[in-house]
């Protein structure tokens, strides 16, 4: 332990670099692993459906409705979940979420009818509600504003990488079809749900609630970090000790609703494609399950690289909106091309463009609410934004299923996904010109 004289000699930049580096390595990989597991358990029905829909006689509409019902219960429980996270602390609440969703993810093994499918998906959304906005809020309680986009992107990189993992192991798990009288899709649900149970224990044992609880920071590093965060909170908004007042503050702020609408349109496009991705790619390319998984895995790697690069550039330039608008316009172009072409090479290029563009925008987009909300209002704000946005997760899969049954293919549905992509960029365009969001502090880097 360094003494006070030694600590006084350490430049603030060095102290900040040390504190943030420790926090990044201690927290972000664990949180990313948790979200990768959550996203995998949420979306793994896309691969399971290749066998499940056939075995259980589900139409594309039944499948799309069941996939989307997850997001209805998820959206309704976002705000209470984040308030409970503030009440009980991130360590206990996030570990509780992981345990319950892990049990339900494994419970998908026992689905036999559309009603059971709908019920389990609804309960899974209920169990997982609050994990993602809770983690994003938690990160804003550890990292100053000028580091949030890249930090969130390092956590959120779990999204494209979880797609990579799913693509890589899908064929192996589905090939267990018939082992011990279980179908391949049942093996997939069972084995991909189990890691959430293990992680729930790890979160409970090792995740500190606040910087003050982090024994791996020196006293000087804790003081530096708490001072930086306190300054950022003071510059963003006045604190409140009343939950109803906090809720009123969030719900009457037009910025909250513009960002919420942005995510509604964004998640409509994401999940409209993601829940049918293996079937969509197989129908155009004619690839096997294994090669389709490889293709999705490669797209995930490109998406992860784009996410990290764009978030870093956004932090360094201290600019958010254009780092979101441009990717979503590219995403619209990708869906437009994919909806019109039957050429496999052109189609794969267009879909890859949409995956890369979506992931590139996420770091800057998720950093937006914390530029004007702090403390409990930030917890509520992220929950409101995610609750509004998650309804898009219902509309996207349901629409794609209906479009598939009505037209006989997925391409008409893909073509229409260009519309919410443009709408998402329009929300940020309005935010940029009518409700400008700029940091009061100059961007700085301790890297």
XYZ file of C-alpha atoms in Angstrom, residues 43-223:
181
model
C -31.978 -15.971 -29.662
C -30.880 -19.613 -29.762
C -34.376 -20.549 -30.902
C -33.281 -19.248 -34.320
C -31.098 -22.346 -34.715
C -33.387 -24.604 -32.667
C -36.257 -23.726 -35.009
C -34.537 -25.572 -37.865
C -35.591 -28.797 -36.108
C -38.160 -27.639 -33.529
C -40.643 -26.134 -35.983
C -40.632 -29.360 -37.982
C -40.886 -31.649 -34.952
C -43.654 -29.673 -33.246
C -45.477 -28.530 -36.389
C -45.007 -24.789 -35.775
C -45.719 -22.425 -38.682
C -43.544 -19.354 -39.276
C -46.311 -17.220 -37.730
C -46.487 -19.361 -34.572
C -42.719 -19.267 -34.276
C -42.544 -15.495 -34.878
C -45.211 -14.773 -32.257
C -43.490 -16.964 -29.675
C -40.114 -15.397 -30.395
C -41.606 -11.921 -29.996
C -43.587 -12.580 -26.786
C -40.306 -12.617 -24.888
C -40.067 -8.862 -25.407
C -43.553 -8.005 -24.131
C -42.904 -9.273 -20.594
C -39.330 -7.988 -20.785
C -40.512 -4.468 -21.637
C -43.173 -4.308 -18.903
C -40.717 -5.282 -16.169
C -37.760 -3.084 -17.153
C -38.504 -0.123 -14.860
C -39.345 -2.105 -11.689
C -36.339 -4.341 -12.285
C -33.922 -1.415 -12.473
C -35.449 0.198 -9.388
C -34.946 -3.093 -7.540
C -31.340 -3.161 -8.780
C -30.791 0.256 -7.170
C -32.517 -1.003 -4.018
C -30.681 -4.323 -3.624
C -27.431 -3.624 -5.492
C -26.137 -4.907 -8.801
C -24.382 -7.942 -7.341
C -27.483 -9.539 -5.830
C -30.012 -8.430 -8.427
C -28.045 -9.374 -11.541
C -27.184 -12.783 -10.088
C -30.899 -13.347 -9.313
C -31.819 -12.476 -12.882
C -29.251 -14.883 -14.294
C -30.356 -17.786 -12.111
C -34.050 -17.504 -12.977
C -33.511 -17.049 -16.706
C -31.047 -19.970 -16.744
C -33.664 -22.269 -15.210
C -36.314 -21.160 -17.701
C -33.917 -21.398 -20.667
C -33.318 -25.033 -19.757
C -37.079 -25.447 -19.292
C -37.560 -24.825 -23.035
C -36.639 -28.518 -23.391
C -40.169 -29.451 -22.273
C -42.092 -27.347 -24.806
C -44.529 -29.426 -26.878
C -47.328 -27.097 -28.063
C -47.727 -23.496 -29.261
C -49.312 -22.530 -25.926
C -46.377 -23.944 -23.982
C -43.976 -22.220 -26.378
C -45.712 -18.876 -25.874
C -45.782 -19.322 -22.078
C -42.105 -20.219 -21.764
C -40.980 -17.359 -23.992
C -43.121 -14.920 -21.997
C -41.674 -16.190 -18.689
C -38.130 -16.073 -20.059
C -38.594 -12.390 -20.906
C -39.998 -11.782 -17.425
C -36.967 -13.444 -15.836
C -34.358 -11.652 -17.952
C -35.991 -8.207 -17.695
C -33.608 -5.567 -16.439
C -30.338 -7.363 -17.057
C -29.174 -5.306 -20.034
C -30.283 -1.825 -18.844
C -29.098 -2.764 -15.372
C -25.606 -3.525 -16.642
C -25.480 -0.347 -18.741
C -26.559 1.723 -15.716
C -24.001 -0.115 -13.595
C -21.222 0.814 -16.030
C -22.216 4.499 -15.898
C -21.657 4.274 -12.135
C -18.058 3.214 -12.753
C -16.840 5.088 -15.832
C -16.794 8.878 -16.532
C -18.789 10.150 -19.564
C -15.822 10.474 -21.923
C -15.100 6.737 -21.536
C -18.628 5.346 -21.671
C -19.125 4.651 -25.372
C -15.990 2.538 -25.667
C -16.626 0.858 -22.290
C -20.202 -0.013 -23.199
C -19.033 -1.275 -26.575
C -16.474 -3.533 -24.886
C -19.306 -5.008 -22.841
C -21.807 -5.027 -25.718
C -19.314 -6.762 -27.995
C -20.858 -9.829 -26.394
C -23.809 -9.439 -28.793
C -21.967 -10.093 -32.067
C -19.583 -12.547 -30.412
C -22.469 -14.553 -28.951
C -23.777 -14.851 -32.514
C -20.336 -16.100 -33.481
C -20.433 -18.701 -30.709
C -23.966 -19.810 -31.597
C -22.996 -20.174 -35.235
C -19.905 -22.170 -34.343
C -21.594 -24.725 -32.067
C -25.102 -24.955 -33.552
C -24.431 -27.908 -35.824
C -22.659 -29.814 -33.043
C -25.593 -29.429 -30.649
C -28.265 -30.133 -33.262
C -26.330 -33.232 -34.345
C -27.033 -34.742 -30.903
C -30.545 -35.398 -32.217
C -31.752 -38.746 -30.840
C -29.135 -39.073 -28.084
C -30.795 -40.349 -24.890
C -34.179 -39.952 -26.642
C -33.796 -36.153 -26.808
C -34.066 -34.057 -29.953
C -31.167 -31.910 -31.098
C -33.051 -28.712 -30.328
C -33.633 -29.963 -26.772
C -29.910 -30.553 -26.316
C -29.299 -27.025 -27.601
C -31.634 -25.439 -25.017
C -30.313 -27.553 -22.148
C -26.615 -27.047 -22.772
C -26.851 -23.331 -23.646
C -28.995 -22.546 -20.603
C -26.674 -24.119 -18.042
C -23.868 -21.461 -18.157
C -26.297 -18.822 -16.791
C -26.612 -20.831 -13.553
C -22.840 -20.924 -13.106
C -22.448 -17.238 -13.881
C -25.152 -16.298 -11.372
C -22.943 -17.694 -8.609
C -19.833 -15.946 -9.963
C -21.674 -12.605 -10.157
C -22.864 -12.966 -6.571
C -19.397 -13.764 -5.252
C -17.190 -11.394 -7.248
C -19.148 -8.371 -8.541
C -18.733 -5.219 -6.378
C -21.780 -2.952 -6.158
C -19.890 0.360 -6.288
C -16.296 1.637 -6.576
C -16.306 2.002 -2.785
C -16.692 -1.794 -2.521
C -13.820 -2.584 -4.908
C -11.003 -3.952 -2.754
C -8.802 -4.271 -5.856
C -8.626 -0.460 -6.163
C -6.195 1.460 -3.993
C -7.722 4.122 -1.682
C -6.302 6.822 -3.981
C -7.832 5.204 -7.061
C -11.217 4.925 -5.352
C -11.100 8.599 -4.378
